[in-house]
Amino acid sequence: MHFGVMIFSQCFRPVAEEVSFVLYFYILGNEVCFLKLYGYLLHFCFQTIMTSANTEKREHLYKILVIGELGTGKTSFIKRYVHQFFSQNYRATIGVDFALKVLHWDPNTTVRLQLWDIAGQERFGNMTRVYYKEAVGAFIVFDVTRSGTFDCVSKWKEDLDSKVQLPDGSPIPCILLANKCDQEKQGIVTSPEKMDEYVRENGFVGWYETSAKENINIDEAARALVNKILLNDKLISAADLADGEKFNLNSSMEQSTTESKSKCSC
Ligand SMILES: Nc1nc2c(ncn2[C@@H]2O[C@H](COP(=O)(O)OP(=O)(O)O)[C@@H](O)[C@H]2O)c(=O)[nH]1
Ligand SMILES: [Mg+2]
């Protein structure tokens, strides 16, 4: 009898939850009320499990480098992006400065960007490996009003590529920032076609005209870099997974060969 009531309650529950509840209560009293409660709990647990499986939260922490010649606007870019302000004068700190930007990328993904600013060391034109270590993305900044700063871009890119790589050995994604675009430009940056070609030939993910002063393209440039980093992350995880499967396949093949060998009578 109880078993029959349980089956009946499970079949009926999704269709007319409240009606069935009243009905059981009326017919069999407290005992059925308990059965019904049990049904609700199961339903609740199942829903919670399904919901958490579908909305697994992901958190990423990415180290991003901001490099380029002195006075191009690296610190200004970071301050604008992270703190939403601009100042004509930043006290040049010596060493390395960090800033953290938290992005709620989508409802399930939080991205924390650790932006590494160099201060005072630009004049040497390169950085140590320690500074580059574990970076997953970079901005190289030049000043559109001083073409000399653009001439140094390839040197910075070479330094970057020679000192840090992704786990698969490929260069880390890098975006070129043509900063101070609120002022009159000079040199190659006056020709977007030539810039596109330069960026393609030199392995940049892309380039943006930016102005830390006027807040032009700051968020857009950062979003483009994060997009590329997330994509690389997914590809690497997929490759790891495939490697794991390959490993499993190989080991199971080895196992079956051993098994067949051991079964072999000769
Ligand atoms: N007009 C203009 N000036 C800028 C911009 N970005 C930075 N600057 C100025 O350029 C100078 C150098 O900037 P800073 O961020 O210290 O350069 P860094 O040495 O590369 O860190 C400062 O006086 C800034 O106010 C910009 O987008 N437009
Ligand atoms: Mg600076």
CSV table of C-alpha atoms and ligand atoms in Angstrom, one decimal:
chain,number,residue,atom,x,y,z
A,1,MET,CA,0.0,0.0,0.0
A,2,HIS,CA,2.7,2.4,1.0
A,3,PHE,CA,4.8,1.4,-2.0
A,4,GLY,CA,1.7,2.2,-4.3
A,5,VAL,CA,1.3,5.5,-2.7
A,6,MET,CA,4.9,6.4,-3.2
A,7,ILE,CA,4.8,5.5,-6.9
A,8,PHE,CA,1.6,7.4,-7.3
A,9,SER,CA,3.1,10.5,-5.5
A,10,GLN,CA,6.3,10.4,-7.7
A,11,CYS,CA,4.2,10.2,-10.9
A,12,PHE,CA,1.8,12.8,-9.9
A,13,ARG,CA,4.2,15.2,-8.3
A,14,PRO,CA,5.5,17.1,-11.4
A,15,VAL,CA,2.0,17.4,-12.8
A,16,ALA,CA,0.0,18.7,-9.9
A,17,GLU,CA,2.3,19.1,-6.9
A,18,GLU,CA,0.0,21.0,-4.7
A,19,VAL,CA,-3.1,19.1,-5.6
A,20,SER,CA,-1.4,15.8,-4.9
A,21,PHE,CA,-0.1,17.1,-1.6
A,22,VAL,CA,-3.6,17.9,-0.4
A,23,LEU,CA,-5.0,14.7,-1.7
A,24,TYR,CA,-2.5,12.4,0.2
A,25,PHE,CA,-2.8,14.4,3.3
A,26,TYR,CA,-6.5,14.0,3.2
A,27,ILE,CA,-6.5,10.3,2.6
A,28,LEU,CA,-3.6,9.0,4.7
A,29,GLY,CA,-2.7,11.6,7.2
A,30,ASN,CA,0.8,12.3,8.6
A,31,GLU,CA,2.6,9.3,7.2
A,32,VAL,CA,2.0,10.4,3.6
A,33,CYS,CA,2.9,13.9,4.6
A,34,PHE,CA,6.3,12.5,5.4
A,35,LEU,CA,6.5,10.7,2.1
A,36,LYS,CA,5.7,13.9,0.3
A,37,LEU,CA,8.3,15.8,2.2
A,38,TYR,CA,10.8,13.1,1.1
A,39,GLY,CA,9.8,13.7,-2.5
A,40,TYR,CA,10.3,17.5,-2.1
A,41,LEU,CA,13.8,17.0,-0.6
A,42,LEU,CA,14.9,14.7,-3.4
A,43,HIS,CA,13.6,17.1,-6.0
A,44,PHE,CA,15.4,20.0,-4.2
A,45,CYS,CA,18.7,18.1,-4.0
A,46,PHE,CA,18.5,17.0,-7.7
A,47,GLN,CA,17.8,20.6,-8.7
A,48,THR,CA,20.7,22.0,-6.7
A,49,ILE,CA,23.1,19.4,-8.1
A,50,MET,CA,21.9,20.1,-11.7
A,51,THR,CA,22.2,23.9,-11.1
A,52,SER,CA,25.7,23.8,-9.7
A,53,ALA,CA,26.8,21.4,-12.5
A,54,ASN,CA,25.5,23.8,-15.1
A,55,THR,CA,26.9,27.0,-13.5
A,56,GLU,CA,30.4,26.0,-12.4
A,57,LYS,CA,32.1,29.2,-11.3
A,58,ARG,CA,35.5,29.9,-12.8
A,59,GLU,CA,38.1,32.2,-11.4
A,60,HIS,CA,41.3,33.2,-13.3
A,61,LEU,CA,44.3,35.2,-12.2
A,62,TYR,CA,46.4,36.5,-15.0
A,63,LYS,CA,49.7,38.3,-14.9
A,64,ILE,CA,49.8,41.0,-17.6
A,65,LEU,CA,52.9,43.1,-18.4
A,66,VAL,CA,52.9,46.7,-19.6
A,67,ILE,CA,56.1,47.5,-21.3
A,68,GLY,CA,57.5,50.2,-23.7
A,69,GLU,CA,59.6,53.3,-23.7
A,70,LEU,CA,59.7,55.8,-20.9
A,71,GLY,CA,57.0,58.4,-21.0
A,72,THR,CA,54.7,56.6,-23.4
A,73,GLY,CA,51.9,56.4,-20.9
A,74,LYS,CA,52.2,52.9,-19.4
A,75,THR,CA,51.4,54.1,-15.9
A,76,SER,CA,48.7,56.4,-17.2
A,77,PHE,CA,47.1,53.4,-19.0
A,78,ILE,CA,47.1,51.3,-15.9
A,79,LYS,CA,45.7,54.1,-13.7
A,80,ARG,CA,43.0,54.8,-16.1
A,81,TYR,CA,42.0,51.2,-16.6
A,82,VAL,CA,42.1,50.2,-12.9
A,83,HIS,CA,41.3,53.4,-11.0
A,84,GLN,CA,39.5,55.4,-13.7
A,85,PHE,CA,41.6,58.5,-13.4
A,86,PHE,CA,44.3,60.4,-15.2
A,87,SER,CA,46.9,62.7,-13.9
A,88,GLN,CA,49.6,64.7,-15.7
A,89,ASN,CA,52.2,63.8,-13.1
A,90,TYR,CA,52.8,60.4,-11.6
A,91,ARG,CA,55.7,60.1,-9.2
A,92,ALA,CA,58.0,57.7,-11.0
A,93,THR,CA,58.5,54.8,-8.6
A,94,ILE,CA,61.6,52.8,-9.0
A,95,GLY,CA,61.1,49.1,-9.5
A,96,VAL,CA,57.9,47.3,-10.4
A,97,ASP,CA,54.4,48.4,-9.5
A,98,PHE,CA,51.3,46.2,-9.5
A,99,ALA,CA,47.6,47.0,-9.9
A,100,LEU,CA,44.7,44.5,-9.7
A,101,LYS,CA,41.7,44.8,-11.9
A,102,VAL,CA,38.8,42.5,-11.3
A,103,LEU,CA,36.5,41.7,-14.2
A,104,HIS,CA,33.1,40.0,-13.9
A,105,TRP,CA,33.6,38.5,-17.3
A,106,ASP,CA,30.3,36.6,-17.5
A,107,PRO,CA,27.9,35.3,-14.7
A,108,ASN,CA,30.2,32.3,-14.2
A,109,THR,CA,33.7,33.8,-14.8
A,110,THR,CA,35.7,36.2,-12.7
A,111,VAL,CA,39.0,37.4,-14.2
A,112,ARG,CA,41.6,39.0,-12.0
A,113,LEU,CA,44.3,40.9,-13.9
A,114,GLN,CA,47.5,41.6,-12.2
A,115,LEU,CA,49.0,44.5,-14.2
A,116,TRP,CA,52.8,44.8,-13.9
A,117,ASP,CA,54.1,48.3,-14.5
A,118,ILE,CA,57.8,49.0,-14.8
A,119,ALA,CA,59.2,52.2,-13.4
A,120,GLY,CA,62.6,53.5,-14.2
A,121,GLN,CA,63.9,50.4,-15.9
A,122,GLU,CA,62.6,51.2,-19.3
A,123,ARG,CA,65.8,53.2,-20.0
A,124,PHE,CA,67.7,49.9,-20.2
A,125,GLY,CA,65.4,48.7,-23.0
A,126,ASN,CA,64.8,45.2,-21.6
A,127,MET,CA,63.7,43.4,-18.5
A,128,THR,CA,64.9,40.4,-16.6
A,129,ARG,CA,63.4,37.0,-17.0
A,130,VAL,CA,62.1,37.2,-13.4
A,131,TYR,CA,59.9,40.1,-14.4
A,132,TYR,CA,58.5,38.2,-17.4
A,133,LYS,CA,58.0,34.9,-15.5
A,134,GLU,CA,54.5,33.4,-15.7
A,135,ALA,CA,53.0,36.3,-17.6
A,136,VAL,CA,50.2,35.3,-19.9
A,137,GLY,CA,49.7,38.5,-21.8
A,138,ALA,CA,51.3,41.9,-22.5
A,139,PHE,CA,50.8,45.4,-23.8
A,140,ILE,CA,53.5,47.2,-25.5
A,141,VAL,CA,52.9,50.9,-25.5
A,142,PHE,CA,54.3,53.6,-27.7
A,143,ASP,CA,53.6,57.3,-28.0
A,144,VAL,CA,52.0,58.5,-31.2
A,145,THR,CA,53.6,61.9,-30.9
A,146,ARG,CA,57.2,60.5,-30.8
A,147,SER,CA,58.0,58.1,-33.6
A,148,GLY,CA,61.2,57.1,-31.8
A,149,THR,CA,59.1,55.2,-29.3
A,150,PHE,CA,57.5,53.2,-32.1
A,151,ASP,CA,61.0,52.3,-33.4
A,152,CYS,CA,61.7,50.6,-30.1
A,153,VAL,CA,58.5,48.5,-30.2
A,154,SER,CA,60.2,45.6,-32.1
A,155,LYS,CA,63.0,45.5,-29.6
A,156,TRP,CA,60.5,45.2,-26.7
A,157,LYS,CA,58.6,42.5,-28.6
A,158,GLU,CA,61.8,40.5,-29.1
A,159,ASP,CA,62.7,40.9,-25.5
A,160,LEU,CA,59.2,39.6,-24.5
A,161,ASP,CA,59.2,36.7,-26.9
A,162,SER,CA,62.7,35.5,-25.9
A,163,LYS,CA,62.0,35.6,-22.2
A,164,VAL,CA,58.5,34.2,-21.7
A,165,GLN,CA,56.3,31.7,-23.6
A,166,LEU,CA,53.1,29.8,-23.1
A,167,PRO,CA,53.3,26.2,-21.9
A,168,ASP,CA,53.2,25.0,-25.5
A,169,GLY,CA,56.2,27.2,-26.4
A,170,SER,CA,54.2,29.8,-28.4
A,171,PRO,CA,54.5,33.6,-27.7
A,172,ILE,CA,52.2,35.1,-25.1
A,173,PRO,CA,49.5,37.3,-26.6
A,174,CYS,CA,50.5,40.9,-26.9
A,175,ILE,CA,48.6,44.0,-27.9
A,176,LEU,CA,50.2,47.1,-29.3
A,177,LEU,CA,49.0,50.4,-27.9
A,178,ALA,CA,49.4,53.6,-29.9
A,179,ASN,CA,48.9,55.9,-26.9
A,180,LYS,CA,48.2,59.6,-26.7
A,181,CYS,CA,45.9,59.5,-29.7
A,182,ASP,CA,44.2,62.7,-28.4
A,183,GLN,CA,47.3,64.5,-29.7
A,184,GLU,CA,48.7,65.0,-33.2
A,185,LYS,CA,50.3,61.7,-34.6
A,186,GLN,CA,53.5,61.3,-36.4
A,187,GLY,CA,55.1,58.4,-38.3
A,188,ILE,CA,53.6,55.0,-39.3
A,189,VAL,CA,50.6,55.4,-37.0
A,190,THR,CA,49.1,57.9,-39.4
A,191,SER,CA,48.5,55.0,-41.8
A,192,PRO,CA,46.2,52.3,-40.2
A,193,GLU,CA,46.9,49.9,-43.2
A,194,LYS,CA,50.6,50.0,-42.5
A,195,MET,CA,49.9,49.5,-38.8
A,196,ASP,CA,47.8,46.5,-39.6
A,197,GLU,CA,50.6,45.0,-41.7
A,198,TYR,CA,53.2,45.7,-39.0
A,199,VAL,CA,51.1,44.1,-36.3
A,200,ARG,CA,50.4,41.0,-38.5
A,201,GLU,CA,54.1,40.6,-39.4
A,202,ASN,CA,55.3,41.0,-35.9
A,203,GLY,CA,53.0,38.6,-34.2
A,204,PHE,CA,50.8,41.0,-32.2
A,205,VAL,CA,47.2,40.0,-31.5
A,206,GLY,CA,46.1,43.5,-32.5
A,207,TRP,CA,46.7,47.2,-32.0
A,208,TYR,CA,44.6,50.1,-30.6
A,209,GLU,CA,44.9,53.8,-30.7
A,210,THR,CA,44.4,54.7,-27.1
A,211,SER,CA,44.3,57.8,-24.9
A,212,ALA,CA,44.7,57.3,-21.2
A,213,LYS,CA,43.9,61.0,-20.9
A,214,GLU,CA,40.6,60.9,-22.8
A,215,ASN,CA,39.8,57.3,-21.9
A,216,ILE,CA,39.7,56.1,-25.5
A,217,ASN,CA,39.9,52.4,-26.3
A,218,ILE,CA,41.3,51.5,-22.9
A,219,ASP,CA,38.6,48.9,-22.0
A,220,GLU,CA,38.4,47.7,-25.6
A,221,ALA,CA,42.2,46.9,-25.7
A,222,ALA,CA,42.1,45.1,-22.4
A,223,ARG,CA,39.0,43.1,-23.4
A,224,ALA,CA,40.7,42.0,-26.6
A,225,LEU,CA,43.7,40.8,-24.6
A,226,VAL,CA,41.6,39.0,-22.0
A,227,ASN,CA,39.6,37.3,-24.8
A,228,LYS,CA,42.7,35.9,-26.4
A,229,ILE,CA,44.1,34.8,-23.0
A,230,LEU,CA,40.9,33.0,-22.2
A,231,LEU,CA,40.9,31.3,-25.6
A,232,ASN,CA,44.5,30.2,-25.1
A,233,ASP,CA,43.5,28.8,-21.7
A,234,LYS,CA,40.7,26.8,-23.2
A,235,LEU,CA,42.9,25.4,-26.0
A,236,ILE,CA,45.6,24.4,-23.4
A,237,SER,CA,43.0,22.7,-21.2
A,238,ALA,CA,41.5,20.9,-24.2
A,239,ALA,CA,45.1,19.8,-25.3
A,240,ASP,CA,45.8,18.6,-21.7
A,241,LEU,CA,42.5,16.6,-21.8
A,242,ALA,CA,43.3,15.1,-25.2
A,243,ASP,CA,46.8,14.2,-23.9
A,244,GLY,CA,45.2,12.6,-20.9
A,245,GLU,CA,42.9,10.6,-23.1
A,246,LYS,CA,45.7,9.6,-25.3
A,247,PHE,CA,47.6,8.5,-22.3
A,248,ASN,CA,44.6,6.5,-21.1
A,249,LEU,CA,44.2,5.0,-24.5
A,250,ASN,CA,47.8,4.1,-24.7
A,251,SER,CA,47.9,2.6,-21.3
A,252,SER,CA,44.7,0.6,-22.0
A,253,MET,CA,46.2,-0.6,-25.3
A,254,GLU,CA,49.4,-1.6,-23.5
A,255,GLN,CA,47.3,-3.4,-21.0
A,256,SER,CA,45.3,-5.2,-23.6
A,257,THR,CA,48.6,-6.1,-25.5
A,258,THR,CA,50.0,-7.5,-22.2
A,259,GLU,CA,46.8,-9.3,-21.6
A,260,SER,CA,46.8,-10.8,-25.1
A,261,LYS,CA,50.5,-11.6,-24.7
A,262,SER,CA,49.8,-13.3,-21.4
A,263,LYS,CA,47.0,-15.1,-22.9
A,264,CYS,CA,49.1,-16.3,-25.8
A,265,SER,CA,50.1,-19.8,-25.2
A,266,CYS,CA,53.5,-19.7,-27.0
B,1,LIG,N1,47.9,63.8,-23.9
B,1,LIG,C1,48.1,62.7,-23.3
B,1,LIG,N2,49.1,62.6,-22.4
B,1,LIG,C2,49.3,61.4,-21.8
B,1,LIG,C3,48.5,60.2,-22.1
B,1,LIG,N3,49.0,59.2,-21.4
B,1,LIG,C4,50.0,59.7,-20.7
B,1,LIG,N4,50.2,61.0,-20.9
B,1,LIG,C5,51.2,61.8,-20.3
B,1,LIG,O1,52.5,61.4,-20.7
B,1,LIG,C6,53.4,61.5,-19.6
B,1,LIG,C7,54.0,60.1,-19.3
B,1,LIG,O2,53.0,59.2,-18.8
B,1,LIG,P1,53.4,58.0,-17.9
B,1,LIG,O3,52.1,57.3,-17.7
B,1,LIG,O4,54.1,58.5,-16.7
B,1,LIG,O5,54.3,57.2,-18.8
B,1,LIG,P2,55.3,55.9,-18.5
B,1,LIG,O6,56.6,56.4,-18.2
B,1,LIG,O7,55.2,55.1,-19.7
B,1,LIG,O8,54.6,55.2,-17.3
B,1,LIG,C8,52.6,62.0,-18.4
B,1,LIG,O9,52.8,63.4,-18.3
B,1,LIG,C9,51.2,61.8,-18.8
B,1,LIG,O10,50.3,62.7,-18.2
B,1,LIG,C10,47.5,60.4,-23.1
B,1,LIG,O11,46.8,59.4,-23.5
B,1,LIG,N5,47.4,61.6,-23.7
B,2,MG,MG,55.5,54.8,-15.5
